[in-house]
Each structure stands twice: as structure tokens, then as C-alpha cells.
Coordinates of C-alpha atoms in Angstrom, one line a residue:
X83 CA -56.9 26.3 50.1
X84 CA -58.2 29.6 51.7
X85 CA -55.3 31.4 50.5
X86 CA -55.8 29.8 47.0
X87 CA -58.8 30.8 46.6
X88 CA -58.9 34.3 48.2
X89 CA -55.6 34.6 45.1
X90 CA -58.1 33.6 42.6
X91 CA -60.9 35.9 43.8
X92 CA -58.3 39.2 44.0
X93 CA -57.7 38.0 40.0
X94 CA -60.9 37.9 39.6
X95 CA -62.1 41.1 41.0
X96 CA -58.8 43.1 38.9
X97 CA -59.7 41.1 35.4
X98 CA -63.9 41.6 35.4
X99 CA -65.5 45.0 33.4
X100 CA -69.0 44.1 33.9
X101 CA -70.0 45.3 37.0
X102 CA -73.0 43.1 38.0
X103 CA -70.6 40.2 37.4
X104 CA -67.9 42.5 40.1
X105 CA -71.0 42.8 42.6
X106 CA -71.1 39.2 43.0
X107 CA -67.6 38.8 43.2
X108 CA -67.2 41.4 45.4
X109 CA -69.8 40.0 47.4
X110 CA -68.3 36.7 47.3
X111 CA -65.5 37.8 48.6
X112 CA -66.6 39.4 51.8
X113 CA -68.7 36.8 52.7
X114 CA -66.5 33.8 52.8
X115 CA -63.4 35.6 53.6
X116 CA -63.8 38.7 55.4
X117 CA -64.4 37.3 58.8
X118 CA -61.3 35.0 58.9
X119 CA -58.9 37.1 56.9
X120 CA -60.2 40.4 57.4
X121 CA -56.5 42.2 56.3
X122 CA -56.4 40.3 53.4
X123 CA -60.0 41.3 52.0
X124 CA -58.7 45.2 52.6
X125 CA -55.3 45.0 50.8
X126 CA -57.4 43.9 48.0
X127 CA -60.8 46.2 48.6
X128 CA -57.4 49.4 49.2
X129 CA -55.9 48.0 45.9
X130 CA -59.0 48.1 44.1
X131 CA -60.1 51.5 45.1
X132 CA -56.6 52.5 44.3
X133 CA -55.8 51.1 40.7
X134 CA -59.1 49.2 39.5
X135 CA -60.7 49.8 36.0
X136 CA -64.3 50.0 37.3
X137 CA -63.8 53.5 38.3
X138 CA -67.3 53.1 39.9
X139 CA -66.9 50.2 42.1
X140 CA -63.6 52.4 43.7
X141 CA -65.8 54.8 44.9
X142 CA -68.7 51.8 45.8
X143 CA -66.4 49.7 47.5
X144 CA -65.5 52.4 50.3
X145 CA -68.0 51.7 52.1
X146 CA -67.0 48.1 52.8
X147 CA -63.6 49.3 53.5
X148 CA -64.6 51.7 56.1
X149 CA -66.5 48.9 57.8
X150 CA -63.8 46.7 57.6
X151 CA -61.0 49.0 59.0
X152 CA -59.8 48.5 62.5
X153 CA -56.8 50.5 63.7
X154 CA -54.7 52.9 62.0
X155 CA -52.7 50.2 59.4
X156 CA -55.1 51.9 56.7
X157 CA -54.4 55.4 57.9
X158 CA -52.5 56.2 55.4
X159 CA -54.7 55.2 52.6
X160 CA -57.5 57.0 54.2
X161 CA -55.4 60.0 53.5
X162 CA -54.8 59.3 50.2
X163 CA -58.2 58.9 49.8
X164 CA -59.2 62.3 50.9
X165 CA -57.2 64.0 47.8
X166 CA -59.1 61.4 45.4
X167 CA -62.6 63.3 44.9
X168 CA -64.2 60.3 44.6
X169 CA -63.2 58.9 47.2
X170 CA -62.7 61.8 49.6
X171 CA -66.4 61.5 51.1
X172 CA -66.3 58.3 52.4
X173 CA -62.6 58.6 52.7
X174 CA -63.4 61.1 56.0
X175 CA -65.2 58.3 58.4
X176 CA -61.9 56.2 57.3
X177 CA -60.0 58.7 58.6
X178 CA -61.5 59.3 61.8
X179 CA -62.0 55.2 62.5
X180 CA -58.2 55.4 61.9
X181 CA -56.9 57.5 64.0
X182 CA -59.5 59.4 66.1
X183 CA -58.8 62.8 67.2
X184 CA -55.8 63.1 65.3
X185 CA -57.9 63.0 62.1
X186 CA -59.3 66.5 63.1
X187 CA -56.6 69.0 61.6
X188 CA -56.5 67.0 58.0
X189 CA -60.7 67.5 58.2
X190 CA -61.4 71.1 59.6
X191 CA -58.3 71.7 56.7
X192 CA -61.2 70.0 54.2
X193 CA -63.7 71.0 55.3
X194 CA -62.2 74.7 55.2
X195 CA -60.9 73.9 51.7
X196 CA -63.4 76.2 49.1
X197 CA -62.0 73.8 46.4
X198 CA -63.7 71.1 48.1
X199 CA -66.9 70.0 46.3
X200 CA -69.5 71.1 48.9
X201 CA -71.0 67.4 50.1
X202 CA -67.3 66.9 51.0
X203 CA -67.2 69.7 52.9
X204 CA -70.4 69.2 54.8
X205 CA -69.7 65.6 55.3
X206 CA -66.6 66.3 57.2
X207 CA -68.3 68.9 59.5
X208 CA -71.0 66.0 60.2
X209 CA -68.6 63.3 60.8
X210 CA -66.9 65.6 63.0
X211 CA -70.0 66.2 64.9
X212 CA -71.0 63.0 65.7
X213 CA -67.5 62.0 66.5
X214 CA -66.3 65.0 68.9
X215 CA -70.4 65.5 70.5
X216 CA -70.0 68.9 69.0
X217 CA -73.3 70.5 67.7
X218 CA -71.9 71.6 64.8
X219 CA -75.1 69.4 62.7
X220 CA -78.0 70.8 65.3
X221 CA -81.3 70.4 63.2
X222 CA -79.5 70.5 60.3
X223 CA -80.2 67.3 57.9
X224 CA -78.8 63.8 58.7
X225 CA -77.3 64.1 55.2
X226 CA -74.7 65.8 54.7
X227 CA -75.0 65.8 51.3
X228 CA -78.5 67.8 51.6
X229 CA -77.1 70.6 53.4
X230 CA -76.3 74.0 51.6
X231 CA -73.2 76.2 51.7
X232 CA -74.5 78.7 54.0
X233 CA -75.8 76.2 56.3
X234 CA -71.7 74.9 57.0
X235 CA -70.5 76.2 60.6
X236 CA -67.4 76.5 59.6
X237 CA -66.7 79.9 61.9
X238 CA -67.9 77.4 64.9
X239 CA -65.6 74.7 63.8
X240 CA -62.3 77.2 63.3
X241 CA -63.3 78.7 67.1
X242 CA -63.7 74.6 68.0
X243 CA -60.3 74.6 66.7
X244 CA -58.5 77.0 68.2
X245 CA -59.8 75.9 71.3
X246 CA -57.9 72.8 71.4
X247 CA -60.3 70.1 69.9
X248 CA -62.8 69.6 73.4
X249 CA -64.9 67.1 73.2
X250 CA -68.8 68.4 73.5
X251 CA -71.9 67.2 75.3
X252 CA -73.6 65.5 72.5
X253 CA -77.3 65.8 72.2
X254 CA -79.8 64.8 74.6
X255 CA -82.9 62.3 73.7
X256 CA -86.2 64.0 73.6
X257 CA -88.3 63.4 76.1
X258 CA -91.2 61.1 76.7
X259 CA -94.0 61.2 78.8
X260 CA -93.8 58.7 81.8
X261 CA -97.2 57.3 80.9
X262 CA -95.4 55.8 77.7
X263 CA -93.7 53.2 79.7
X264 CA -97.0 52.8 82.5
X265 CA -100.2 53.4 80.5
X266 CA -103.4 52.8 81.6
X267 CA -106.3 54.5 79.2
X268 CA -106.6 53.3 75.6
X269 CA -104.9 56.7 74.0
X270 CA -102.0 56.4 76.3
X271 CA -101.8 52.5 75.4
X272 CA -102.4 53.2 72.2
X273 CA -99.5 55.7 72.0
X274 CA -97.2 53.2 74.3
X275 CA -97.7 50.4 71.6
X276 CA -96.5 53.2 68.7
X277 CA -93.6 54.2 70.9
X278 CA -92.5 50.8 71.2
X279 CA -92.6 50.3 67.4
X280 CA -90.6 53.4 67.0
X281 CA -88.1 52.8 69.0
X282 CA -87.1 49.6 67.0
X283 CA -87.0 52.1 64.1
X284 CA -84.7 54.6 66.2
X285 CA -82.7 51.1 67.0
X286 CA -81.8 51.0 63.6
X287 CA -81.4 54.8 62.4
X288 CA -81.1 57.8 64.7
X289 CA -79.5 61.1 64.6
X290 CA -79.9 63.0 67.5
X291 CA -78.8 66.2 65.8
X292 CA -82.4 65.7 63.9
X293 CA -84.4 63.3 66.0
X294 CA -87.0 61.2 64.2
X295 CA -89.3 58.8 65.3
X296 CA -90.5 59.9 68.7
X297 CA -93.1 60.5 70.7
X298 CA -92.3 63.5 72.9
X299 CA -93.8 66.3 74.9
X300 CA -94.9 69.2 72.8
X301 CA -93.9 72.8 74.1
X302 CA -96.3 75.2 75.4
X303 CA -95.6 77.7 72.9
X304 CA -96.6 75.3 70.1
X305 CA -99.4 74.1 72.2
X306 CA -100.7 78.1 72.1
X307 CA -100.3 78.3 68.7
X308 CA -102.5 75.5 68.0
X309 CA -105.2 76.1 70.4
X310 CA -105.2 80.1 69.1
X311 CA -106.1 78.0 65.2
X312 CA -108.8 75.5 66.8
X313 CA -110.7 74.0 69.3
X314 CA -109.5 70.6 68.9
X315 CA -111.2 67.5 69.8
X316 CA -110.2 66.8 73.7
X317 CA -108.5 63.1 72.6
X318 CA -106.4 64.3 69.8
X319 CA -105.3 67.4 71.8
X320 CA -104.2 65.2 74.6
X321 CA -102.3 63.0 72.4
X322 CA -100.6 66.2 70.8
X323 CA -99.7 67.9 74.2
X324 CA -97.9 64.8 76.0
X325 CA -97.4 61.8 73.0
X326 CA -96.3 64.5 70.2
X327 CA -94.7 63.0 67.0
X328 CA -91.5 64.2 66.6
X329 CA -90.2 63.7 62.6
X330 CA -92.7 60.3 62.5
X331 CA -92.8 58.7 59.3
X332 CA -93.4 54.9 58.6
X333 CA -94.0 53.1 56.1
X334 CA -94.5 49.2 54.7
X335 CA -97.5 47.1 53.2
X336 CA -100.0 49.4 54.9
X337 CA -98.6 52.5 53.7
X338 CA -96.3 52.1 50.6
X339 CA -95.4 55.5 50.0
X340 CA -95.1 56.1 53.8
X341 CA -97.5 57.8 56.4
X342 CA -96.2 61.3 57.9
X343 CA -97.7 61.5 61.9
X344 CA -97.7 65.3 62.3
X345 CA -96.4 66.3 65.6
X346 CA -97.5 69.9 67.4
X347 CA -94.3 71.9 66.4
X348 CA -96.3 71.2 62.4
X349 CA -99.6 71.1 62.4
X350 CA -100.5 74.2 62.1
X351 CA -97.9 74.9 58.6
X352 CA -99.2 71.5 57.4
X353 CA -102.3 72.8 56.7
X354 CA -100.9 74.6 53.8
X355 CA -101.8 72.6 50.5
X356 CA -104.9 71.2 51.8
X357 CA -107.0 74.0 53.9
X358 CA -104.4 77.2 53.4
X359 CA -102.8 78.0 49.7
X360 CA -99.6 76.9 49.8
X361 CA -98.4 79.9 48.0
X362 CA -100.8 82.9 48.8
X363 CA -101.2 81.6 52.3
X364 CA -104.9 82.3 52.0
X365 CA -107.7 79.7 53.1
X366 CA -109.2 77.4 50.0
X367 CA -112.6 78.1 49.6
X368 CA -113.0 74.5 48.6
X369 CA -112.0 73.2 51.4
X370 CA -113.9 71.9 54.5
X371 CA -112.9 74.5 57.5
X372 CA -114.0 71.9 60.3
X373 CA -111.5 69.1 59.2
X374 CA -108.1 68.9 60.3
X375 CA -105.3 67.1 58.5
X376 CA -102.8 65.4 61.0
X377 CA -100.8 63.2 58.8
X378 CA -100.9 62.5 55.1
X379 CA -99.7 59.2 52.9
X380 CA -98.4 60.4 49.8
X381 CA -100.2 63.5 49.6
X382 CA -103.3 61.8 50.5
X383 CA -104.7 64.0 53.9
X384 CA -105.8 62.0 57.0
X385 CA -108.2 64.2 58.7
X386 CA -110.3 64.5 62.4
X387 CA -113.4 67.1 61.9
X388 CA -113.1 69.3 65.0
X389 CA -117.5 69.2 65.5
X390 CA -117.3 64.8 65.6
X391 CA -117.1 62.5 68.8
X392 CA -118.4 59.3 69.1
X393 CA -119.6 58.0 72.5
X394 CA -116.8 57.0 74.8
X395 CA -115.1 60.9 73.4
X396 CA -112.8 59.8 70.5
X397 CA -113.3 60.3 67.1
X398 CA -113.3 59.4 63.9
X399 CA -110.3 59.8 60.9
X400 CA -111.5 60.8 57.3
X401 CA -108.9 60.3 54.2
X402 CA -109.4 61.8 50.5
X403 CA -106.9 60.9 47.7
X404 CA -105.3 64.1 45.9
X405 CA -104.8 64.5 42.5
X406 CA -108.9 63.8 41.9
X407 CA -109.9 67.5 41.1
X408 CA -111.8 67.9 44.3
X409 CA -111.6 66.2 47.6
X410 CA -113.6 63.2 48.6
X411 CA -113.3 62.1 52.4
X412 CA -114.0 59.0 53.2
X413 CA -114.2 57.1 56.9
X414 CA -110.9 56.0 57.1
X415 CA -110.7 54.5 61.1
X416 CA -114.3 54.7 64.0
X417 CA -111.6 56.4 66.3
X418 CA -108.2 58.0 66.6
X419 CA -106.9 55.2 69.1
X420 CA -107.3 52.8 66.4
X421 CA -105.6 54.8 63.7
X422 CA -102.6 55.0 66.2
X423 CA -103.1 51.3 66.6
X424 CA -102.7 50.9 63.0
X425 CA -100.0 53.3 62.5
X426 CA -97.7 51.3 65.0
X427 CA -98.6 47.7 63.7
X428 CA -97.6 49.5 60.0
X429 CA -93.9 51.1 61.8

């Protein structure tokens, strides 16, 4: 029966042209019989991205196949694949789940290649990266397909190369304070509770090449550069120094169009658009110089005024919407600690 009707699916798949219809099929199909006949959903999925007539869903459906792989019996259409430009991109992690290190020469030869569409090219170095622990990606975006011609290491990769292939160290995790896993005062609960909801993010999506969603200690250089631009308020500057967001954005009911946390290595440069010209790099006169924005929601600024305390020595967070023709702050949160509170319980 299974066979019977994994048969009529294949037909199925070949014979439909609207593709909403071939999503569900598709669908179908990897739900009831990828599990038990996991070969037999990729000689169709291979087939499909080889011959079907939704040219689309051949490049869509690579994904699944990539996932599905196990071994080299695909190698060889994973090769293929790479000579198919629309299938080349996804065809690369095929490769490399295929056969491992002996994928390497076919992608330094892509990624080499100045025929190549550029994403290709940039999508091999990165999938050589994370495979071999190289750094050929170091803070350079998690997609490939954002980075720019001159930001390929291509020289690093030849060198790489030459040398044989090694295998690198990878990349280290930043590193946290020890009060995040013993707090004791309300900040450094405060910031234990948001660490905690980060790392479920990190759980789900991390690139250590760009690290995001951390709470890590700030350097001292970045530290000087801040305290050479303010006085800050003694609670926020604490948090800064030893709980810094590192690349923290969340988002959800809270914050639909996503919160940005600005960490130390930031918050001086995010200042431009809001107290500093963005352009001219000049202050606005309309601006208030004692308020401070240290994260914003859209555009819309979340400040601390560097002259308010309240009694126990946190302070309050201000917000103003942009795109109102002048800015009008309004008490967001009493104190700081809460708006961390809030931030996590939105992450």
C-alpha cells in the first residue's frame, strides 16, 4: 500500500503546474513518507529538481533534499547540481554532507570561479567555514548572500589550500559574566533572566563567526569611549560594562517590529539619527543632550536621561515615536531593571 501510494504521489508531483497545489503535495509527501522510506522520497525530490516543469519548486525543493541526504549515494547529484545555477547554492551544503572533506577542491574551484554569480561564491566560502572551523566568515554576515565581492577571502582560502585542507579552531563563545549564572542584586537578576531567554534564541540560530544574542563583557577600550561621551547613570553603566548586549534583537507581541538592545561596542554610533546628524555628524539642535538612546523598536528611541535616579539608584526609560515631526518622550518603564525584565519576557 505504501509503495502504492508513494507511486501515485511521484505522478502526482511530475503531472501538477500550480504550485500551491505542488506545496501540498510536496508536503504530503515528506510527511507520511519520508521517515520510513527516506531513499525513495529523494529519488523523487533528485528527479524533480532534475527534470520537473515547475522550474521554481527545483530550486525550492533543495532544501528538503539537503536535509534528507545521508551518505554519499547523492554525491553525484550534488555535483550536478553545482553546474545548475539554480541549484548550485544549495547544491554546496549537499556536497559537503556527501562527502566531507573531499567536497573541498570542487568548492574553493567555485568559489574561485569569477563566472560564478557572487552569492554562490560567498556561499561556498561560508559553508566551508563552518565546516573546516576556518575563519574565513569572521564578522562577516551570517548570509552569504549579503556579503560583497571584496569582502570574499578568497587569497586566505587558496593559502588554506595549498596548505593541505587543516582543520581550524573554530570560534570561541563570548564571554559572560559569572554573576549571570549566580546573581544576587536585581540588575544582575534582571540581566540573568534576559540571558536565559537569549540563550533559547542562540539554541535555535547562532553563528559564531557573528555572535548574536548575548550578554557579554564589554572591552575597556569601548568602556573609555563611552565614559569620554557621558557620565552615565551608575546602573546602566554597570549593566553595560559586565552584561553588554552583543547583536540583541527580539521581537514578538511586545515588540512587533523588534526591539534592538544596544551593547557598549554601539552606543556611542547609535546616537547618530537621533542626537548626532546621521550625515553631517553634527549634534541636532532639537534634540535633548541629557537623554541617551540605548535601544530603539522600529526607529522608535528608548532613552535613560543621564541627570534622573529614582530612590533605590535606578532609573527611568523614556520612548518617542519617529516620524511625528518632533520628538515626544514619554515614561516608558519606573526603572531600567524592569525594562530588562520586559525585554526578556518579550525574547
Amino acid at each position: 500500500m505504501a509503495v502504492t501510494a508513494l507511486a501515485a504521489l511521484h505522478r502526482k508531483l511530475f503531472d501538477e503546474t500550480d504550485g500551491s497545489k505542488f506545496a501540498r503535495l510536496k508536503e504530503r509527501l515528506l510527511k507520511k513518507h519520508a521517515a520510513d522510506d527516506r531513499l525513495a522520497v529523494l529519488d523523487i525530490l533528485t528527479a524533480y529538481a532534475r527534470d520537473g516543469q515547475l522550474l521554481h519548486w527545483r530550486t525550492f525543493l533543495m532544501t528538503d533534499i539537503v536535509h534528507l541526504v545521508e551518505g554519499s549515494q547523492h554525491a553525484a547529484f550534488f555535483a550536478w547540481a553545482l553546474e545548475q545555477p539554480a541549484l548550485a547554492y544549495w547544491g554546496i551544503d549537499g556536497l559537503l554532507k556527501s562527502i566531507g572533506v573531499d567536497a573541498y577542491a570542487p568548492l574553493v574551484a567555485l568559489a574561485a570561479s569569477g563566472a560564478t554569480r557572487l552569492e554562490v561564491r560567498a556561499k561556498a566560502i561560508k559553508s566551508l567555514a563552518v565546516f573546516s572551523r576556518q575563519p574565513f566568515d569572521q564578522d562577516l554576515p551570517s548570509d552569504p548572500g549579503h556579503w560583497k565581492a571584496e569582502q570574499l577571502r578568497l587569497s586566505a582560502v587558496l593559502a588554506w589550500q595549498a596548505d593541505g585542507y587543516p582543520d581550524g579552531a573554530g570560534y570561541k563563545a563570548p564571554a559572560k559574566h559569572e554573576t549571570l549564572a549566580k546573581p544576587r542584586s536585581r540588575l544582575q537578576v534582571a540581566a540573568a533572566l534576559l540571558e536565559r531567554k537569549l540563550a533559547l534564541r542562540r539554541q535555535r540560530e547562532q553563528d559564531l563567526a557573528q555572535p548574536s544574542n548575548w550578554l557579554t563583557m564589554a572591552s575597556a577600550k569601548d568602556m573609555a569611549e563611552i565614559d569620554a561621551q557621558w557620565v552615565l547613570p551608575e546602573i546602566y553603566r554597570h549593566f553595560l560594562q559586565f552584561y553588554s548586549p552583543l547583536r540583541v534583537h527580539v521581537d514578538g507581541k511586545r515588540f512587533p517590529q523588534g526591539l534592538h538592545l544596544y551593547g557598549a561596542a554601539e552606543l556611542v554610533e547609535a546616537q547618530h539619527g537621533y542626537a548626532v546628524h546621521a550625515v553631517h555628524n553634527h549634534n541636532i539642535a532639537s534634540w535633548q543632550s541629557k537623554l541617551v538612546v540605548i535601544a530603539d523598536a522600529g526607529g522608535d528611541p528608548y532613552c535613560v536621561h543621564l541627570e534622573e535616579r529614582s530612590i533605590d539608584g535606578d532609573l527611568p526609560v523614556y520612548r518617542a515615536r519617529h516620524g511625528a515631526g518632533e520628538w515626544r518622550f514619554e515614561l516608558h518603564m519606573d526603572d531600567f531593571i524592569d525594562f530588562l525584565h520586559e525585554i526578556a519576557w518579550a525574547a
